Structure formats: structure tokens, C-alpha cells
PDB file of C-alpha atoms in Angstrom:
ATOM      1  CA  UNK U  25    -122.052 -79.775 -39.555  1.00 85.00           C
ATOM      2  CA  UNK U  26    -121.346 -75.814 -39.721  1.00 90.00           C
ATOM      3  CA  UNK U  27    -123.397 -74.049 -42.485  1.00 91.00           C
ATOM      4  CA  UNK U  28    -125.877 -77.434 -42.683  1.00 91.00           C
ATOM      5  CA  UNK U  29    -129.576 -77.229 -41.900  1.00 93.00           C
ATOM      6  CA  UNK U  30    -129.317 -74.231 -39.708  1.00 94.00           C
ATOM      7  CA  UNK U  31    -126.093 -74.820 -37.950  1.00 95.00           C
ATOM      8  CA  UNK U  32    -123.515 -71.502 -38.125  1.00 96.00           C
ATOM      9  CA  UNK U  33    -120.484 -73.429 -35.348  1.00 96.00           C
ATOM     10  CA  UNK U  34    -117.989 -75.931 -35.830  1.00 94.00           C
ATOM     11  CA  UNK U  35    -117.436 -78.528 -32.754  1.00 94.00           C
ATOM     12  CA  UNK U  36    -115.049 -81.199 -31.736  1.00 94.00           C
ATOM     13  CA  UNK U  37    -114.042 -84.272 -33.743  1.00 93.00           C
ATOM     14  CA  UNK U  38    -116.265 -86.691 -31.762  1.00 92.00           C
ATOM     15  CA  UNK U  39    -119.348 -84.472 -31.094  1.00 95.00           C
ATOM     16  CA  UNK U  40    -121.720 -85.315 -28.607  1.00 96.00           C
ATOM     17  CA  UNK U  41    -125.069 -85.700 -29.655  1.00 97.00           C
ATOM     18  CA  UNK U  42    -127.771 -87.301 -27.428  1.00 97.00           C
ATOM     19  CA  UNK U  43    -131.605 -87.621 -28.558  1.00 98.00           C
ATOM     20  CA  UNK U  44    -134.416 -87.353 -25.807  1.00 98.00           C
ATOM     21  CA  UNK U  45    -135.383 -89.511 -23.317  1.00 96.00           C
ATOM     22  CA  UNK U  46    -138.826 -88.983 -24.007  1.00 96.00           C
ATOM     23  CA  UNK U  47    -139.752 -87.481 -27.108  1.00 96.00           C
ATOM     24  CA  UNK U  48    -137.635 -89.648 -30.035  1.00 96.00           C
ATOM     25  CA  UNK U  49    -138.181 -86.256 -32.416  1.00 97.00           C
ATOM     26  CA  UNK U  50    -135.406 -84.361 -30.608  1.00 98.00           C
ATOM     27  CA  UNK U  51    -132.056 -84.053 -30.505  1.00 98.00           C
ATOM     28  CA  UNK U  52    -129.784 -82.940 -28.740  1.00 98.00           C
ATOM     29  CA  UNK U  53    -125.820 -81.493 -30.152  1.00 97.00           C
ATOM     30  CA  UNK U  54    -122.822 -80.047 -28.734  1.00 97.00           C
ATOM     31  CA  UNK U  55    -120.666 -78.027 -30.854  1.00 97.00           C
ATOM     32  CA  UNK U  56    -119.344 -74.443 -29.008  1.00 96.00           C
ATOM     33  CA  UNK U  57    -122.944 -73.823 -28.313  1.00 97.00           C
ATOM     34  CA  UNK U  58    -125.899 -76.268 -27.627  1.00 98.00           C
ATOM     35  CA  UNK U  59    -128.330 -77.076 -30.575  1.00 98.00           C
ATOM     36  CA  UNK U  60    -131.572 -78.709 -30.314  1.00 98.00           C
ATOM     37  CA  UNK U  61    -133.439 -80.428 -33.410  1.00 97.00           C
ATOM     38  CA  UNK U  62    -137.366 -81.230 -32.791  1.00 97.00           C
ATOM     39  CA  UNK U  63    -137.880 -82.914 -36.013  1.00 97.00           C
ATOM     40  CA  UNK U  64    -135.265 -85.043 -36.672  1.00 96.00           C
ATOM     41  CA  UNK U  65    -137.080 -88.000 -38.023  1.00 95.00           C
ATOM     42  CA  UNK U  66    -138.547 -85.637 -41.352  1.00 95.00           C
ATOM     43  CA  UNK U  67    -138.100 -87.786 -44.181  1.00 94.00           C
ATOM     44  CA  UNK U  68    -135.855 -84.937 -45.929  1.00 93.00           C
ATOM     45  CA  UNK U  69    -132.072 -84.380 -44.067  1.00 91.00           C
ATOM     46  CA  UNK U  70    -132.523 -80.885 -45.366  1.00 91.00           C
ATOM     47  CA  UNK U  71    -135.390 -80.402 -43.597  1.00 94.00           C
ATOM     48  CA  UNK U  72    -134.082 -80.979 -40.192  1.00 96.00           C
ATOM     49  CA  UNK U  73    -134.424 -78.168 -38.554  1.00 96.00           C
ATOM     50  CA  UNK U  74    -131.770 -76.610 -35.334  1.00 97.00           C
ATOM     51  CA  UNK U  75    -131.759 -73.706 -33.376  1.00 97.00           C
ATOM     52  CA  UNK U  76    -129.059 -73.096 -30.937  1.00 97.00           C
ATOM     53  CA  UNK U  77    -130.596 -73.163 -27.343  1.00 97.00           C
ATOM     54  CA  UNK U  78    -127.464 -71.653 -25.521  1.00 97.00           C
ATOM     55  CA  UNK U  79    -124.463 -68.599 -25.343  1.00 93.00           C
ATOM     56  CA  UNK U  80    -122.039 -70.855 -23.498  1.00 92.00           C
ATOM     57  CA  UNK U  81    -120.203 -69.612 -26.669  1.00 88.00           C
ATOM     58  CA  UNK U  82    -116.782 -72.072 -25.109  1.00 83.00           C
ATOM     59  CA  UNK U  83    -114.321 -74.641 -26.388  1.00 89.00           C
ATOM     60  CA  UNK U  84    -115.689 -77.696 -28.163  1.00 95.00           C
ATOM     61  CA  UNK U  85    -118.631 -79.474 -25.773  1.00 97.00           C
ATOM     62  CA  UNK U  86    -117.640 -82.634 -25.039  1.00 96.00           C
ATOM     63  CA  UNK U  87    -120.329 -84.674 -23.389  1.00 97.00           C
ATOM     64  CA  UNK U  88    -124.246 -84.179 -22.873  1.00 98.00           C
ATOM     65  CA  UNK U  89    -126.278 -85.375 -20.397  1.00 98.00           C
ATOM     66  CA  UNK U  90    -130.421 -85.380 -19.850  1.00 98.00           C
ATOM     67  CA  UNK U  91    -132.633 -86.781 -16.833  1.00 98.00           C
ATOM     68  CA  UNK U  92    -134.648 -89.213 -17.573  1.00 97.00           C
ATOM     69  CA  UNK U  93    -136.364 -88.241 -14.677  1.00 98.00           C
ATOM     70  CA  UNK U  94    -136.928 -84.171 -16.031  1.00 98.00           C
ATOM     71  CA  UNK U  95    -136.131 -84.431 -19.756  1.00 97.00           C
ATOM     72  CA  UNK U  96    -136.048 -80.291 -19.382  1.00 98.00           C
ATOM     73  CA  UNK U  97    -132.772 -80.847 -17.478  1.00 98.00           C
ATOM     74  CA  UNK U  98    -129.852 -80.635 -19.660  1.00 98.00           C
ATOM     75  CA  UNK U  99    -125.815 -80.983 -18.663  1.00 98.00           C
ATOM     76  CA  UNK U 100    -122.934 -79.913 -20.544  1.00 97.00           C
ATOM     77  CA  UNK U 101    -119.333 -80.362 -20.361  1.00 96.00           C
ATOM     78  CA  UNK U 102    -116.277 -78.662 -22.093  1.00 95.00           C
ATOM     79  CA  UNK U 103    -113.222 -79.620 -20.842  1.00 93.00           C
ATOM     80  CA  UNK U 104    -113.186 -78.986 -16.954  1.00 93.00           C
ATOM     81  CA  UNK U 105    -116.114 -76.688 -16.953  1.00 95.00           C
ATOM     82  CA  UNK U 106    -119.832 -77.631 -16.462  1.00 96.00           C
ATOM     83  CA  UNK U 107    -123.092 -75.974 -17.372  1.00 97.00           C
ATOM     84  CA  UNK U 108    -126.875 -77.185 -16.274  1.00 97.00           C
ATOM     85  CA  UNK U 109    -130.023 -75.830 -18.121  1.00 98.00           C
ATOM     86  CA  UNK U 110    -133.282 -76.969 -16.267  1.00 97.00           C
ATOM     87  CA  UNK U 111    -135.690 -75.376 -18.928  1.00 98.00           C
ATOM     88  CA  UNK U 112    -133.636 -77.833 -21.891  1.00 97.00           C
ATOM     89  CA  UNK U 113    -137.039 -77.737 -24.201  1.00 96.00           C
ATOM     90  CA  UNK U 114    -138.621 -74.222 -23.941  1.00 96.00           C
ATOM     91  CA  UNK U 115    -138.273 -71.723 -26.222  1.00 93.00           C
ATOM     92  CA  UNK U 116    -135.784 -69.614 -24.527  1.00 94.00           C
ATOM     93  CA  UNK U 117    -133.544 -72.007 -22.583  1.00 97.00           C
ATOM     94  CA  UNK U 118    -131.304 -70.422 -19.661  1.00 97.00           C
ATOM     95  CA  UNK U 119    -127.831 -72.034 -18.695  1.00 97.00           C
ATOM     96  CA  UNK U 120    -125.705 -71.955 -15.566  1.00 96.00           C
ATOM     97  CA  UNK U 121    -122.148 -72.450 -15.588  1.00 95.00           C
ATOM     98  CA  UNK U 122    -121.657 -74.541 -11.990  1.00 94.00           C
ATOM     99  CA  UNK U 123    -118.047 -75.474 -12.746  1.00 92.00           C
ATOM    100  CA  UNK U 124    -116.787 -73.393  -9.731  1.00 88.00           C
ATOM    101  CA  UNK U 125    -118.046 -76.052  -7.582  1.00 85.00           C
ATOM    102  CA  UNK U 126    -116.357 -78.752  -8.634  1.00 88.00           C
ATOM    103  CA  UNK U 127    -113.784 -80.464  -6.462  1.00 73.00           C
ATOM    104  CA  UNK U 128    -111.444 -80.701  -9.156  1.00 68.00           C
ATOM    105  CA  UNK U 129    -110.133 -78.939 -12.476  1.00 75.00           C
ATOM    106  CA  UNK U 130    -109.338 -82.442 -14.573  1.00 90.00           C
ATOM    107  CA  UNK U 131    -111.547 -82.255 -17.786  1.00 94.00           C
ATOM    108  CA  UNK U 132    -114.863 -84.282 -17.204  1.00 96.00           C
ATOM    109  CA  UNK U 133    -114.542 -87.744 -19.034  1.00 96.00           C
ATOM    110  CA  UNK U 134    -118.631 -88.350 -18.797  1.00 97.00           C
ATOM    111  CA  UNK U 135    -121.843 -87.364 -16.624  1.00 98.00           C
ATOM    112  CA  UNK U 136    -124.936 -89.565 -15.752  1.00 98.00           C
ATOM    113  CA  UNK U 137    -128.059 -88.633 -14.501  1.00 98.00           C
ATOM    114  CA  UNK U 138    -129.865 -90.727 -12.073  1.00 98.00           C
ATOM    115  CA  UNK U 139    -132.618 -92.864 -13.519  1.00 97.00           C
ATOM    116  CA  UNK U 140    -134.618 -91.889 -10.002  1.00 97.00           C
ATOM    117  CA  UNK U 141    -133.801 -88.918  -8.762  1.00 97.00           C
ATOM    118  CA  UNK U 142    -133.964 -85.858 -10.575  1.00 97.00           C
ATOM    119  CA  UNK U 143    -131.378 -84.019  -8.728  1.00 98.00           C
ATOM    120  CA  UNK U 144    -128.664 -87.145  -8.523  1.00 98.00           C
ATOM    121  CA  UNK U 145    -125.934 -86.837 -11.112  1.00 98.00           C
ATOM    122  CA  UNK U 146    -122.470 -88.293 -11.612  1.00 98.00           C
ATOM    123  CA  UNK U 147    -119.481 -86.866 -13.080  1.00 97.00           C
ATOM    124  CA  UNK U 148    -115.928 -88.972 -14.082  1.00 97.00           C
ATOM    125  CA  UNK U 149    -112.847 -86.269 -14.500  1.00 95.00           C
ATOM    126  CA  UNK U 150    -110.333 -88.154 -15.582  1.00 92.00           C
ATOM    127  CA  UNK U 151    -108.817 -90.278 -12.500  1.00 94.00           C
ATOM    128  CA  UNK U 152    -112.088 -89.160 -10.040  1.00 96.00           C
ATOM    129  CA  UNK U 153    -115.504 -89.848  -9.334  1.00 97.00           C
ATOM    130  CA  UNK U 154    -118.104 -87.626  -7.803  1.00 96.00           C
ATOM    131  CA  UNK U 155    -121.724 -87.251  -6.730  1.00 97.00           C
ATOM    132  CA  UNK U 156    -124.331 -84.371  -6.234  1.00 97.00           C
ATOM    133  CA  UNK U 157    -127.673 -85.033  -4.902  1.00 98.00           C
ATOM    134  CA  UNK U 158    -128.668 -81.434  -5.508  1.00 97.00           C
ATOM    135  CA  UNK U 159    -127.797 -80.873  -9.573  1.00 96.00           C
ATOM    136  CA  UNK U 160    -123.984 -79.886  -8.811  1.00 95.00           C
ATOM    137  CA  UNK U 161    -124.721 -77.309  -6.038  1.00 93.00           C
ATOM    138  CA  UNK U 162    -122.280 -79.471  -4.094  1.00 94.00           C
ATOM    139  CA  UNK U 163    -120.048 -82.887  -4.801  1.00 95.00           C
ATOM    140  CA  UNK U 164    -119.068 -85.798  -2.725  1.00 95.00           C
ATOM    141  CA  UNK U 165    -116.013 -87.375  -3.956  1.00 95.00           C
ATOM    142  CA  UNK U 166    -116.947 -91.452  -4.726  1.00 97.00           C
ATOM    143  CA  UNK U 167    -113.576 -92.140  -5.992  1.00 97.00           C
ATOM    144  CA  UNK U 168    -112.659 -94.402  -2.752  1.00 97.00           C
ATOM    145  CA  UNK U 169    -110.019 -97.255  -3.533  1.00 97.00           C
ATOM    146  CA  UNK U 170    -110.088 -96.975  -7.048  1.00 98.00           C
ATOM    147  CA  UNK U 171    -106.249 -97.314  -8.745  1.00 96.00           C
ATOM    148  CA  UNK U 172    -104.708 -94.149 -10.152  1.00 96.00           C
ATOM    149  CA  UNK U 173    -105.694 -93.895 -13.991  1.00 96.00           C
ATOM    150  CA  UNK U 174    -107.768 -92.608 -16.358  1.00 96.00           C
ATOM    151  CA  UNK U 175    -111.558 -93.789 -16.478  1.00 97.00           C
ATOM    152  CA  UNK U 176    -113.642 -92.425 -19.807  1.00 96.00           C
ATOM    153  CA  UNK U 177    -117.103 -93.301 -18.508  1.00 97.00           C
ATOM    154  CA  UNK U 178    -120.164 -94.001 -15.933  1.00 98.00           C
ATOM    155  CA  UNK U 179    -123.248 -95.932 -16.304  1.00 98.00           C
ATOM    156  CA  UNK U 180    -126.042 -96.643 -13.794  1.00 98.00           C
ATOM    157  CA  UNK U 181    -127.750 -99.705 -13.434  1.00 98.00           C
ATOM    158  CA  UNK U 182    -131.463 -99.347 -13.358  1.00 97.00           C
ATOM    159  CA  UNK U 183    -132.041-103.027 -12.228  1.00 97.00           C
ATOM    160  CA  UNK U 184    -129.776-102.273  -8.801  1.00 96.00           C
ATOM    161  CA  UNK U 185    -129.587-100.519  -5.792  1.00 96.00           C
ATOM    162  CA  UNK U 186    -127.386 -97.877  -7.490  1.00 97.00           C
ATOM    163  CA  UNK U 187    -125.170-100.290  -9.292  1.00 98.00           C
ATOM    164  CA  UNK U 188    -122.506 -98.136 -11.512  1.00 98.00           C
ATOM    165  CA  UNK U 189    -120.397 -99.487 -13.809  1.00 98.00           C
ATOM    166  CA  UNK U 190    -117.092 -97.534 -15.038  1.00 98.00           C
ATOM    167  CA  UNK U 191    -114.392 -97.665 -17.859  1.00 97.00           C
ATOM    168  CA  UNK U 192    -111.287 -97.188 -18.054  1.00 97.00           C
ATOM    169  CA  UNK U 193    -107.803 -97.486 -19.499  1.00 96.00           C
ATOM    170  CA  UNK U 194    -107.510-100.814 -17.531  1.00 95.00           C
ATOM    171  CA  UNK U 195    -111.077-102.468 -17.387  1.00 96.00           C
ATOM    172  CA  UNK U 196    -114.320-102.155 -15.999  1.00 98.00           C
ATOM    173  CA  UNK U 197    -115.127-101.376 -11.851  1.00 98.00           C
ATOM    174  CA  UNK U 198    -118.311-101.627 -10.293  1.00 98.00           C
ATOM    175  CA  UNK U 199    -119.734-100.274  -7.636  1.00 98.00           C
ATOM    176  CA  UNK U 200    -123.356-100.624  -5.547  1.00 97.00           C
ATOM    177  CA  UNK U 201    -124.700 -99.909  -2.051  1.00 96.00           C
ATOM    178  CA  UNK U 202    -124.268-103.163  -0.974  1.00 95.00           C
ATOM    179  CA  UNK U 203    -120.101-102.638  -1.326  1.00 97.00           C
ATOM    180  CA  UNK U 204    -117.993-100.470   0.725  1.00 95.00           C
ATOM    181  CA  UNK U 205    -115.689 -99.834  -2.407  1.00 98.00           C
ATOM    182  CA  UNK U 206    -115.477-100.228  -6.339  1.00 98.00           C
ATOM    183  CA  UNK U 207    -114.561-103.656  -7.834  1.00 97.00           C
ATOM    184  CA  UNK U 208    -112.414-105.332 -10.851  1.00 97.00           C
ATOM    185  CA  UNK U 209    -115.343-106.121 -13.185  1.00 97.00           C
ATOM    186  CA  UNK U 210    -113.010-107.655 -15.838  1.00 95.00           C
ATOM    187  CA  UNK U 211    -113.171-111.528 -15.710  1.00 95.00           C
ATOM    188  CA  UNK U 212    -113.175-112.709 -19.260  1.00 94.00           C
ATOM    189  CA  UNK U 213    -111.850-109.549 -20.856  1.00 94.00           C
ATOM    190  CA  UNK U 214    -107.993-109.140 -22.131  1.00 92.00           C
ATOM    191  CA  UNK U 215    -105.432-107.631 -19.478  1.00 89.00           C
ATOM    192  CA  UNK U 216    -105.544-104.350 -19.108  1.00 83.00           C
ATOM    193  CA  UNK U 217    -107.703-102.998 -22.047  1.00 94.00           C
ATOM    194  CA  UNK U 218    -108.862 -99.814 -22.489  1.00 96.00           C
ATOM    195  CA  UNK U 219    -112.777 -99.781 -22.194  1.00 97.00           C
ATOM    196  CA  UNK U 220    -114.044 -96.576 -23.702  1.00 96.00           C
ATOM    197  CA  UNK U 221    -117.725 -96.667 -23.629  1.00 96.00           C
ATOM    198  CA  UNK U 222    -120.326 -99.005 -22.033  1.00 97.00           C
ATOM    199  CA  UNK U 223    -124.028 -99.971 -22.373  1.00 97.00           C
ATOM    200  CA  UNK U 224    -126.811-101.779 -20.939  1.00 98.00           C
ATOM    201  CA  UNK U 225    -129.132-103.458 -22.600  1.00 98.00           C
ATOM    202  CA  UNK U 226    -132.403-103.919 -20.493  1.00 98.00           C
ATOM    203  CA  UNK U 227    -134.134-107.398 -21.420  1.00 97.00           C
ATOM    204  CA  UNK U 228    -137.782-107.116 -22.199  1.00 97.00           C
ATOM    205  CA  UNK U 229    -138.715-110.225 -20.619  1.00 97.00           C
ATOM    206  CA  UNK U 230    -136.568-110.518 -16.890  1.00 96.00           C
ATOM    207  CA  UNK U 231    -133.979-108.921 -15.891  1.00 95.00           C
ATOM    208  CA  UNK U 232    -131.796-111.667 -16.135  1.00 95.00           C
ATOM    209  CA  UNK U 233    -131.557-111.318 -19.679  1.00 97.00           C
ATOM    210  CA  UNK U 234    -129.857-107.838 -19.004  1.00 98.00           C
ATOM    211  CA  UNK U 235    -126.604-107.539 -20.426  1.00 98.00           C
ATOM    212  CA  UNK U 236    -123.560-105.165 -20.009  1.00 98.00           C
ATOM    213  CA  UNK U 237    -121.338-103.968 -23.415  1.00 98.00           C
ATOM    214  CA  UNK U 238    -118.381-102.874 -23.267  1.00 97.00           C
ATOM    215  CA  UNK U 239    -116.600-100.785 -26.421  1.00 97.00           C
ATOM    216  CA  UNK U 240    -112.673-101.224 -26.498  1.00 96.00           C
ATOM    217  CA  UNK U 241    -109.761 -99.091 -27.887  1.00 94.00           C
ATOM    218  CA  UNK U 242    -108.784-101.560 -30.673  1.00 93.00           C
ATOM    219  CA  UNK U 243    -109.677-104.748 -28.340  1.00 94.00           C
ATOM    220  CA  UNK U 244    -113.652-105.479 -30.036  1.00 95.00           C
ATOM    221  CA  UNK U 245    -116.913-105.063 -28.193  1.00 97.00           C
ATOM    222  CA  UNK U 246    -117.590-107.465 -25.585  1.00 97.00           C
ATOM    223  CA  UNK U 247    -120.460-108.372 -23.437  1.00 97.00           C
ATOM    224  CA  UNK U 248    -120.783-109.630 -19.901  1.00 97.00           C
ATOM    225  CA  UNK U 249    -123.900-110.767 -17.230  1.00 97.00           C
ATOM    226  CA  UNK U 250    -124.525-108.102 -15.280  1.00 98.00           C
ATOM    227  CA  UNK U 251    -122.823-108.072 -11.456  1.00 97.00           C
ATOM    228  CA  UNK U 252    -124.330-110.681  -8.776  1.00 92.00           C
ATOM    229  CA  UNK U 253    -123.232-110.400  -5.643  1.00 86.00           C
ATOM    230  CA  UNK U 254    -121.370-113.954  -4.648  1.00 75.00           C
TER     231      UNK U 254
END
């Protein structure tokens, strides 16, 4: 928090924090500014070292994104505005705010970065979905037949042919390349809930053993088979 280990800013309530998708010693934080720790596993918290890798200098950060394709390239939100670093883990990171191309001003629920193609990244803002194959130069809007509410999150699939899987207020949708639209992916789960986070985990063994979890808003956390086309 402010004034600990280095850290002079304050951020939001739930603060995003992400560590890398390659190197399990850094961290990742979004407070006004992003922070980045490279030693996070020292076996003193006070020695934990951060040093604040941006000027963005905004409201509270609300979500953080890397590639795991380019672990240097870094996303973060704040509300309806969107920055990209693509030099996340030098010493003197640079940051572009690309929030003038978005297609719309809603405040950006989530992003996720392909798991294949560095410049493929999706954003969810609010009751929208969108795609850039070119790091958020420019955005296709995926939203198609999906109903009018709000959806929190978006995870891709790494077992699929660009399966992604979204919360929201009302359940889960999914969508691949196979299907011309999103779908309910709900079965088993109570009516309506609000789904406010998801995860994958990734079986060792097959992926048949994958499995989707779902976090609610006062519901429990609940698990599912991932989709199979009938």
C-alpha cells in the first residue's frame, strides 16, 4: 500500500495486480501509476522492492493485462481510457494512451491478450465486446447477439479455436469460430447470477480434464466441463 516498500500512491479498493507470465519474480500493480516488483518472492515483505514504471499519473487503474506471447507488452485500463507499454520490463518503460480509438466511452470491465498472437487483444466495456488484431490501433466490435447488460469479464480458451468465455450479471456466454454468435453457457448454474470472474484450469494430463470456474456475486464458485460442440 502507499508509503510500503517503495510505494508513494494510493489506488482503488480492488487493485489490480497481475504477476508475469514468464518470470514468477515479478509483479505487476495498478494504483494511479503502474508499479513493477522483480523480487517478490524475497523471504522478507520489507524487502520487496517497487519502482513505478509509468506517468499515466490518472484515476485508480482498474485492470492489467500482459501477453503471454511478449511478456514486455503491458495493458492498462482506468475507467474508459486505455494505455499499452510494449517495453513492460526495461528500465525506462514508455506508455501510450490509445483510448481515442476505442469505439466506445463505457469504462472497460476486463482485457485479454491472445495466448497466440501477440498483437490480438480483447476488451469488455461494460455491455460490449471488441477485438484488435493490431494492439488497439483499430477495434472490431464482437458484441453480435449478445442481450443488453453488463458483462465483468473475458477469458480465452487455449485448448480451442478461439473459444472465449464471458461473465456477466446474468451468466456465462461463449463464443468460438465454429459459431456465428455467442451462447448461454449456464446449464447447471442458478438463474440469472451474477458471474464476476472466471478461470481455466488446464489439466496436466488431456485436455479433457480442463475445467472452467466461475466466481459469483454471493452465489459460490462453481465449475463446469469446458464447451463441446453438440
Amino acid at each position: 500500500g502507499n508509503g510500503v516498500n517503495g510505494i508513494t500512491e494510493e489506488g482503488a479498493w480492488v487493485t489490480p495486480f497481475i504477476i508475469d507470465e514468464e518470470d514468477p519474480n515479478t509483479m505487476f500493480i495498478g494504483y494511479k501509476n503502474v508499479w513493477r516488483s522483480v523480487n517478490i518472492k524475497s523471504p522478507s515483505a520489507s524487502g520487496v522492492d517497487w519502482q513505478k514504471i509509468s506517468t499515466i499519473n490518472t484515476g485508480n487503474l482498474s485492470v492489467l493485462e500482459q501477453s503471454p506471447v511478449n511478456t514486455n507488452l503491458l495493458y492498462a485500463a482506468s475507467g474508459g481510457a486505455l494505455y499499452i507499454c510494449s517495453n513492460a520490463k526495461e528500465d525506462e518503460p514508455t506508455w501510450i494512451n490509445i483510448s481515442s480509438q476505442l469505439n466506445s466511452g463505457s469504462s472497460i470491465s476486463d482485457i485479454e491478450a491472445s495466448p497466440y498472437e501477440e498483437n490480438t487483444v480483447y476488451i469488455v466495456q461494460d455491455k460490449e465486446v471488441f477485438k484488435s488484431i493490431d494492439r488497439g490501433l483499430t477495434w472490431v466490435d464482437i458484441t453480435g447477439g449478445l442481450p443488453d447488460i453488463h458483462f465483468s469479464g473475458i477469458t480465452y480458451y487455449k485448448n480451442s479455436q478461439e473459444g472465449l468465455y464471458l461473465c456477466s450479471d446474468a451468466g456465462v456466454y461463449y463464443k468460438d469460430k465454429s459459431l456465428s454468435d455467442w451462447i448461454p453457457f449456464s446449464n447447471g448454474l442458478p438463474a440469472a447470477v451474477k458471474v464476476t470472474e472466471l478461470e481455466i484450469y488446464y489439466d496436466p494430463t488431456s485436455p479433457a480434464g480442463d475445467k472452467i470456474k466461475a466466481g459469483t456475486f454471493g452465489r459460490g464458485l462453481w465449475k463446469s466441463d469446458m464447451y463441446v460442440a453438440s
